[in-house]
One Martini backbone bead per residue (centre of mass of N, CA, C, O) as a GRO file, in nm:
protein
  135
    1MET     BB    1   7.167   8.791 -16.790
    2SER     BB    2   7.157   9.099 -16.639
    3GLU     BB    3   7.102   9.394 -16.524
    4GLY     BB    4   6.871   9.515 -16.293
    5MET     BB    5   6.709   9.301 -16.186
    6THR     BB    6   6.392   9.191 -16.113
    7GLY     BB    7   6.125   9.103 -15.808
    8GLY     BB    8   5.885   8.883 -15.620
    9CYS     BB    9   5.578   8.846 -15.448
   10LEU     BB   10   5.234   8.821 -15.535
   11CYS     BB   11   5.153   9.050 -15.374
   12GLY     BB   12   5.420   9.269 -15.335
   13LYS     BB   13   5.597   9.336 -15.045
   14VAL     BB   14   5.809   9.165 -15.158
   15ARG     BB   15   6.123   9.257 -15.311
   16TYR     BB   16   6.369   9.312 -15.536
   17LYS     BB   17   6.739   9.342 -15.653
   18ILE     BB   18   6.948   9.255 -15.902
   19GLU     BB   19   7.276   9.319 -15.919
   20GLY     BB   20   7.458   9.200 -16.157
   21GLN     BB   21   7.570   8.894 -16.200
   22LEU     BB   22   7.512   8.552 -16.239
   23LEU     BB   23   7.633   8.282 -16.095
   24MET     BB   24   7.367   8.110 -16.153
   25GLN     BB   25   7.176   7.832 -16.334
   26ALA     BB   26   6.902   7.616 -16.164
   27VAL     BB   27   6.794   7.333 -16.135
   28CYS     BB   28   6.573   7.145 -15.897
   29HIS     BB   29   6.511   6.794 -15.733
   30CYS     BB   30   6.452   6.803 -15.514
   31ARG     BB   31   6.244   6.697 -15.228
   32ASN     BB   32   6.259   7.029 -15.103
   33CYS     BB   33   6.174   7.158 -15.356
   34GLN     BB   34   5.951   7.048 -15.452
   35LYS     BB   35   5.765   7.108 -15.154
   36GLN     BB   36   5.796   7.371 -15.138
   37ALA     BB   37   5.718   7.450 -15.482
   38GLY     BB   38   5.465   7.261 -15.585
   39SER     BB   39   5.706   7.100 -15.753
   40ALA     BB   40   5.937   6.937 -16.029
   41TRP     BB   41   6.077   7.220 -15.910
   42SER     BB   42   6.380   7.464 -15.870
   43MET     BB   43   6.394   7.775 -15.996
   44ILE     BB   44   6.783   7.895 -16.029
   45THR     BB   45   6.969   8.162 -15.877
   46GLY     BB   46   7.309   8.302 -15.800
   47VAL     BB   47   7.420   8.563 -15.557
   48PRO     BB   48   7.512   8.747 -15.446
   49GLU     BB   49   7.488   8.892 -15.095
   50THR     BB   50   7.583   9.199 -15.244
   51ALA     BB   51   7.356   9.215 -15.515
   52LEU     BB   52   7.111   9.226 -15.289
   53GLU     BB   53   6.772   9.352 -15.271
   54VAL     BB   54   6.557   9.416 -14.995
   55THR     BB   55   6.165   9.425 -14.939
   56GLY     BB   56   6.081   9.365 -14.720
   57THR     BB   57   5.944   9.070 -14.526
   58VAL     BB   58   6.074   8.778 -14.426
   59LYS     BB   59   6.024   8.442 -14.363
   60THR     BB   60   6.226   8.116 -14.169
   61TYR     BB   61   6.314   7.817 -14.298
   62GLU     BB   62   6.436   7.584 -14.160
   63ASP     BB   63   6.632   7.322 -14.283
   64HIS     BB   64   6.743   7.004 -14.460
   65GLY     BB   65   6.951   6.823 -14.623
   66ASP     BB   66   7.061   6.529 -14.648
   67SER     BB   67   7.335   6.591 -14.569
   68GLY     BB   68   7.276   6.826 -14.279
   69GLY     BB   69   7.233   7.079 -14.376
   70THR     BB   70   7.143   7.410 -14.402
   71VAL     BB   71   6.845   7.565 -14.478
   72LEU     BB   72   6.717   7.881 -14.576
   73ARG     BB   73   6.403   7.966 -14.593
   74GLN     BB   74   6.198   8.203 -14.799
   75PHE     BB   75   5.980   8.435 -14.752
   76CYS     BB   76   5.621   8.618 -14.758
   77PRO     BB   77   5.396   8.553 -14.501
   78ASP     BB   78   5.118   8.652 -14.679
   79CYS     BB   79   5.155   8.428 -14.926
   80GLY     BB   80   5.411   8.238 -14.976
   81SER     BB   81   5.619   8.297 -15.161
   82PRO     BB   82   5.913   8.162 -15.252
   83LEU     BB   83   6.244   8.342 -15.273
   84PHE     BB   84   6.469   8.201 -15.088
   85SER     BB   85   6.827   8.037 -15.046
   86ARG     BB   86   7.055   7.966 -14.760
   87VAL     BB   87   7.351   7.749 -14.776
   88GLY     BB   88   7.585   7.664 -14.531
   89SER     BB   89   7.798   7.593 -14.792
   90ALA     BB   90   7.691   7.892 -14.883
   91PRO     BB   91   7.872   8.159 -14.798
   92GLY     BB   92   7.745   8.444 -14.983
   93LEU     BB   93   7.486   8.300 -15.051
   94VAL     BB   94   7.183   8.288 -15.315
   95PHE     BB   95   6.880   8.195 -15.395
   96VAL     BB   96   6.713   8.253 -15.612
   97LYS     BB   97   6.396   8.271 -15.723
   98ALA     BB   98   6.307   8.252 -16.117
   99GLY     BB   99   5.984   8.266 -16.020
  100THR     BB  100   5.987   8.573 -15.949
  101LEU     BB  101   6.083   8.712 -16.207
  102ASP     BB  102   5.955   8.936 -16.353
  103ASP     BB  103   6.200   8.855 -16.556
  104THR     BB  104   6.191   8.518 -16.722
  105THR     BB  105   6.354   8.482 -17.022
  106SER     BB  106   6.699   8.438 -16.909
  107PHE     BB  107   6.622   8.157 -16.812
  108LYS     BB  108   6.892   7.968 -16.802
  109PRO     BB  109   6.966   7.670 -16.729
  110GLN     BB  110   7.330   7.504 -16.711
  111VAL     BB  111   7.245   7.246 -16.502
  112GLN     BB  112   7.145   6.989 -16.302
  113VAL     BB  113   6.994   6.896 -15.951
  114TRP     BB  114   6.907   6.604 -15.818
  115THR     BB  115   6.846   6.351 -16.031
  116ARG     BB  116   6.823   6.110 -15.785
  117SER     BB  117   6.454   6.277 -15.768
  118LYS     BB  118   6.323   6.333 -16.029
  119GLN     BB  119   6.077   6.286 -16.212
  120HIS     BB  120   5.984   6.029 -16.402
  121TRP     BB  121   5.907   6.219 -16.658
  122VAL     BB  122   6.096   6.399 -16.689
  123GLU     BB  123   6.295   6.603 -16.945
  124LEU     BB  124   6.562   6.842 -17.001
  125GLY     BB  125   6.774   6.670 -17.197
  126ASP     BB  126   7.092   6.860 -17.245
  127LEU     BB  127   7.087   6.859 -16.979
  128PRO     BB  128   7.304   6.889 -16.703
  129GLY     BB  129   7.397   6.634 -16.434
  130PHE     BB  130   7.400   6.556 -16.060
  131GLU     BB  131   7.295   6.327 -15.821
  132THR     BB  132   7.365   6.621 -15.659
  133ASN     BB  133   7.573   6.792 -15.546
  134PRO     BB  134   7.835   6.936 -15.720
  135GLY     BB  135   8.051   7.041 -15.489
   0.00000   0.00000   0.00000
């Protein structure tokens, strides 16, 4: 993905811009991401906090992963679109929900995580996977 990506929520009250290169692109199959996304997985891109500029107000839900660690899930308080996750074990990094990018054509996941909880019918081909977090 290239520099200067933009995105936002369904209603448009929260917008964001990412400057610089993404650090990672992944698909997460954990049960909490499935529930939060209302889907079989969550498409995420990792960016440094300093590369993300947000306009509008997000609401934060404090979640806890299987490890017990904190996951701050941020979403639009008006339309409910999930936008960002901030994980206690990855300070300074923001996981942007890739489905909220204005242009998703460059999204190419490099890895899938939490495959032990993926839906039984999901097959992502040769995409490398980890049963939990890769560490």
